Amino acid sequence: MFFQILVFAALATTTFSTLTTNYYDYTCPNALSTIRSVVKDAVQKENRIGASLLRLHFHDCFVNGCDGSLLLDSTPSMDSEKNANPNINSARGFEVVDAIKQAVDEACGKPVVSCADILAV
């Protein structure tokens, strides 16, 4: 019995926790080109937004890994990183991430991309 549990745990770990660089090739082939297109349009409107998106990615990944936590809004029970003193009036580009998320969801026909992945791309 113990051996069966051990084998199942090993299979589950290798099967469900595999990260791949081509994930969106299967789940939504248009995801990366859609992200590129929205970022390109945003940069054409305001050329500093590329640097702002890069800064969002840095601050999102700096402490506990890339998890999109910088993009969360505050709630009554939690103050978000977005509203932390170092980020107020400094971190920007949130609306571009929202626009990318909306465009990718529409291109894929369903919510498939995470905001953390959007920042990473």
PDB file of C-alpha atoms in Angstrom:
ATOM      1  CA  MET A   1       0.000   0.000   0.000  1.00  0.00           C
ATOM      2  CA  PHE A   2       2.801   2.408   0.917  1.00  0.00           C
ATOM      3  CA  PHE A   3       4.530   1.701  -2.398  1.00  0.00           C
ATOM      4  CA  GLN A   4       1.344   2.506  -4.350  1.00  0.00           C
ATOM      5  CA  ILE A   5       0.959   5.834  -2.529  1.00  0.00           C
ATOM      6  CA  LEU A   6       4.610   6.663  -3.180  1.00  0.00           C
ATOM      7  CA  VAL A   7       4.269   5.880  -6.913  1.00  0.00           C
ATOM      8  CA  PHE A   8       1.057   7.935  -7.166  1.00  0.00           C
ATOM      9  CA  ALA A   9       2.694  10.880  -5.397  1.00  0.00           C
ATOM     10  CA  ALA A  10       5.690  10.730  -7.731  1.00  0.00           C
ATOM     11  CA  LEU A  11       3.477  10.581 -10.821  1.00  0.00           C
ATOM     12  CA  ALA A  12       1.233  13.390  -9.610  1.00  0.00           C
ATOM     13  CA  THR A  13       4.228  15.600  -8.903  1.00  0.00           C
ATOM     14  CA  THR A  14       5.815  15.064 -12.282  1.00  0.00           C
ATOM     15  CA  THR A  15       2.555  15.206 -14.187  1.00  0.00           C
ATOM     16  CA  PHE A  16       0.924  18.262 -12.637  1.00  0.00           C
ATOM     17  CA  SER A  17       3.854  20.489 -11.758  1.00  0.00           C
ATOM     18  CA  THR A  18       5.703  20.602 -15.037  1.00  0.00           C
ATOM     19  CA  LEU A  19       6.284  24.103 -16.351  1.00  0.00           C
ATOM     20  CA  THR A  20       6.877  24.510 -20.044  1.00  0.00           C
ATOM     21  CA  THR A  21       7.956  27.383 -22.236  1.00  0.00           C
ATOM     22  CA  ASN A  22       5.368  26.428 -24.834  1.00  0.00           C
ATOM     23  CA  TYR A  23       2.284  26.251 -22.570  1.00  0.00           C
ATOM     24  CA  TYR A  24       0.396  28.863 -24.568  1.00  0.00           C
ATOM     25  CA  ASP A  25       1.170  27.079 -27.850  1.00  0.00           C
ATOM     26  CA  TYR A  26      -1.406  24.520 -26.737  1.00  0.00           C
ATOM     27  CA  THR A  27      -3.822  26.487 -24.569  1.00  0.00           C
ATOM     28  CA  CYS A  28      -4.050  29.595 -26.757  1.00  0.00           C
ATOM     29  CA  PRO A  29      -1.786  29.905 -29.803  1.00  0.00           C
ATOM     30  CA  ASN A  30      -2.655  33.614 -30.168  1.00  0.00           C
ATOM     31  CA  ALA A  31      -1.743  34.586 -26.602  1.00  0.00           C
ATOM     32  CA  LEU A  32       1.830  35.763 -27.143  1.00  0.00           C
ATOM     33  CA  SER A  33       1.096  37.657 -30.355  1.00  0.00           C
ATOM     34  CA  THR A  34      -1.867  39.335 -28.648  1.00  0.00           C
ATOM     35  CA  ILE A  35       0.304  40.400 -25.713  1.00  0.00           C
ATOM     36  CA  ARG A  36       2.915  41.742 -28.128  1.00  0.00           C
ATOM     37  CA  SER A  37       0.298  43.684 -30.071  1.00  0.00           C
ATOM     38  CA  VAL A  38      -1.241  45.367 -27.019  1.00  0.00           C
ATOM     39  CA  VAL A  39       2.189  46.288 -25.609  1.00  0.00           C
ATOM     40  CA  LYS A  40       3.260  47.667 -28.991  1.00  0.00           C
ATOM     41  CA  ASP A  41       0.127  49.841 -29.154  1.00  0.00           C
ATOM     42  CA  ALA A  42       0.673  51.041 -25.582  1.00  0.00           C
ATOM     43  CA  VAL A  43       4.314  51.951 -26.294  1.00  0.00           C
ATOM     44  CA  GLN A  44       3.285  53.857 -29.422  1.00  0.00           C
ATOM     45  CA  LYS A  45       0.856  55.902 -27.304  1.00  0.00           C
ATOM     46  CA  GLU A  46       3.386  56.496 -24.521  1.00  0.00           C
ATOM     47  CA  ASN A  47       6.962  55.390 -25.069  1.00  0.00           C
ATOM     48  CA  ARG A  48       7.857  55.121 -21.358  1.00  0.00           C
ATOM     49  CA  ILE A  49       5.203  52.464 -20.670  1.00  0.00           C
ATOM     50  CA  GLY A  50       7.582  49.659 -21.675  1.00  0.00           C
ATOM     51  CA  ALA A  51       9.926  50.635 -18.859  1.00  0.00           C
ATOM     52  CA  SER A  52       6.962  50.890 -16.493  1.00  0.00           C
ATOM     53  CA  LEU A  53       5.844  47.359 -17.363  1.00  0.00           C
ATOM     54  CA  LEU A  54       9.378  46.093 -16.817  1.00  0.00           C
ATOM     55  CA  ARG A  55       9.403  47.816 -13.419  1.00  0.00           C
ATOM     56  CA  LEU A  56       6.093  46.139 -12.507  1.00  0.00           C
ATOM     57  CA  HIS A  57       7.625  42.780 -13.393  1.00  0.00           C
ATOM     58  CA  PHE A  58      10.704  43.480 -11.269  1.00  0.00           C
ATOM     59  CA  HIS A  59       8.687  44.551  -8.232  1.00  0.00           C
ATOM     60  CA  ASP A  60       6.279  41.635  -8.623  1.00  0.00           C
ATOM     61  CA  CYS A  61       9.095  39.083  -8.707  1.00  0.00           C
ATOM     62  CA  PHE A  62      11.496  40.692  -6.249  1.00  0.00           C
ATOM     63  CA  VAL A  63      10.336  39.271  -2.908  1.00  0.00           C
ATOM     64  CA  ASN A  64       8.391  36.005  -3.157  1.00  0.00           C
ATOM     65  CA  GLY A  65       8.624  35.147  -6.825  1.00  0.00           C
ATOM     66  CA  CYS A  66       6.504  36.169  -9.788  1.00  0.00           C
ATOM     67  CA  ASP A  67       2.937  35.790  -8.590  1.00  0.00           C
ATOM     68  CA  GLY A  68       1.068  38.867  -9.813  1.00  0.00           C
ATOM     69  CA  SER A  69       0.645  40.082  -6.230  1.00  0.00           C
ATOM     70  CA  LEU A  70       1.647  43.630  -7.190  1.00  0.00           C
ATOM     71  CA  LEU A  71      -1.475  43.767  -9.365  1.00  0.00           C
ATOM     72  CA  LEU A  72      -3.940  42.977  -6.571  1.00  0.00           C
ATOM     73  CA  ASP A  73      -6.212  45.728  -5.308  1.00  0.00           C
ATOM     74  CA  SER A  74      -6.571  46.367  -1.588  1.00  0.00           C
ATOM     75  CA  THR A  75      -9.484  44.807   0.259  1.00  0.00           C
ATOM     76  CA  PRO A  76     -10.912  45.609   3.703  1.00  0.00           C
ATOM     77  CA  SER A  77      -8.738  42.847   5.165  1.00  0.00           C
ATOM     78  CA  MET A  78      -5.547  43.406   3.109  1.00  0.00           C
ATOM     79  CA  ASP A  79      -3.406  46.315   1.991  1.00  0.00           C
ATOM     80  CA  SER A  80      -2.028  45.573  -1.448  1.00  0.00           C
ATOM     81  CA  GLU A  81       1.513  46.022  -2.694  1.00  0.00           C
ATOM     82  CA  LYS A  82       0.046  48.337  -5.312  1.00  0.00           C
ATOM     83  CA  ASN A  83      -0.758  50.831  -2.541  1.00  0.00           C
ATOM     84  CA  ALA A  84       2.462  50.407  -0.560  1.00  0.00           C
ATOM     85  CA  ASN A  85       4.340  53.672   0.025  1.00  0.00           C
ATOM     86  CA  PRO A  86       7.178  52.889  -2.425  1.00  0.00           C
ATOM     87  CA  ASN A  87       4.670  52.142  -5.182  1.00  0.00           C
ATOM     88  CA  ILE A  88       2.090  54.920  -4.760  1.00  0.00           C
ATOM     89  CA  ASN A  89       2.469  57.420  -7.605  1.00  0.00           C
ATOM     90  CA  SER A  90       5.451  55.402  -8.806  1.00  0.00           C
ATOM     91  CA  ALA A  91       4.342  52.008 -10.107  1.00  0.00           C
ATOM     92  CA  ARG A  92       2.237  52.415 -13.233  1.00  0.00           C
ATOM     93  CA  GLY A  93       1.029  50.470 -16.225  1.00  0.00           C
ATOM     94  CA  PHE A  94      -1.700  48.575 -14.409  1.00  0.00           C
ATOM     95  CA  GLU A  95      -4.251  49.598 -17.039  1.00  0.00           C
ATOM     96  CA  VAL A  96      -2.040  48.123 -19.781  1.00  0.00           C
ATOM     97  CA  VAL A  97      -1.913  44.788 -17.949  1.00  0.00           C
ATOM     98  CA  ASP A  98      -5.716  44.900 -17.653  1.00  0.00           C
ATOM     99  CA  ALA A  99      -6.017  45.641 -21.386  1.00  0.00           C
ATOM    100  CA  ILE A 100      -3.663  42.767 -22.218  1.00  0.00           C
ATOM    101  CA  LYS A 101      -5.622  40.372 -19.997  1.00  0.00           C
ATOM    102  CA  GLN A 102      -8.902  41.372 -21.657  1.00  0.00           C
ATOM    103  CA  ALA A 103      -7.461  41.075 -25.183  1.00  0.00           C
ATOM    104  CA  VAL A 104      -5.912  37.657 -24.530  1.00  0.00           C
ATOM    105  CA  ASP A 105      -9.093  36.340 -22.903  1.00  0.00           C
ATOM    106  CA  GLU A 106     -11.043  37.464 -25.976  1.00  0.00           C
ATOM    107  CA  ALA A 107      -8.484  36.014 -28.412  1.00  0.00           C
ATOM    108  CA  CYS A 108      -8.511  32.687 -26.578  1.00  0.00           C
ATOM    109  CA  GLY A 109     -12.259  32.576 -26.025  1.00  0.00           C
ATOM    110  CA  LYS A 110     -11.733  32.011 -22.302  1.00  0.00           C
ATOM    111  CA  PRO A 111      -9.592  33.208 -19.403  1.00  0.00           C
ATOM    112  CA  VAL A 112      -6.327  31.368 -19.928  1.00  0.00           C
ATOM    113  CA  VAL A 113      -3.427  33.725 -19.166  1.00  0.00           C
ATOM    114  CA  SER A 114      -2.399  34.855 -15.697  1.00  0.00           C
ATOM    115  CA  CYS A 115      -1.423  38.431 -14.984  1.00  0.00           C
ATOM    116  CA  ALA A 116       1.903  37.176 -13.602  1.00  0.00           C
ATOM    117  CA  ASP A 117       2.564  35.559 -16.990  1.00  0.00           C
ATOM    118  CA  ILE A 118       1.589  38.800 -18.739  1.00  0.00           C
ATOM    119  CA  LEU A 119       4.239  40.668 -16.751  1.00  0.00           C
ATOM    120  CA  ALA A 120       6.807  37.966 -17.453  1.00  0.00           C
ATOM    121  CA  VAL A 121       6.129  38.062 -21.204  1.00  0.00           C
TER     122      VAL A 121
END
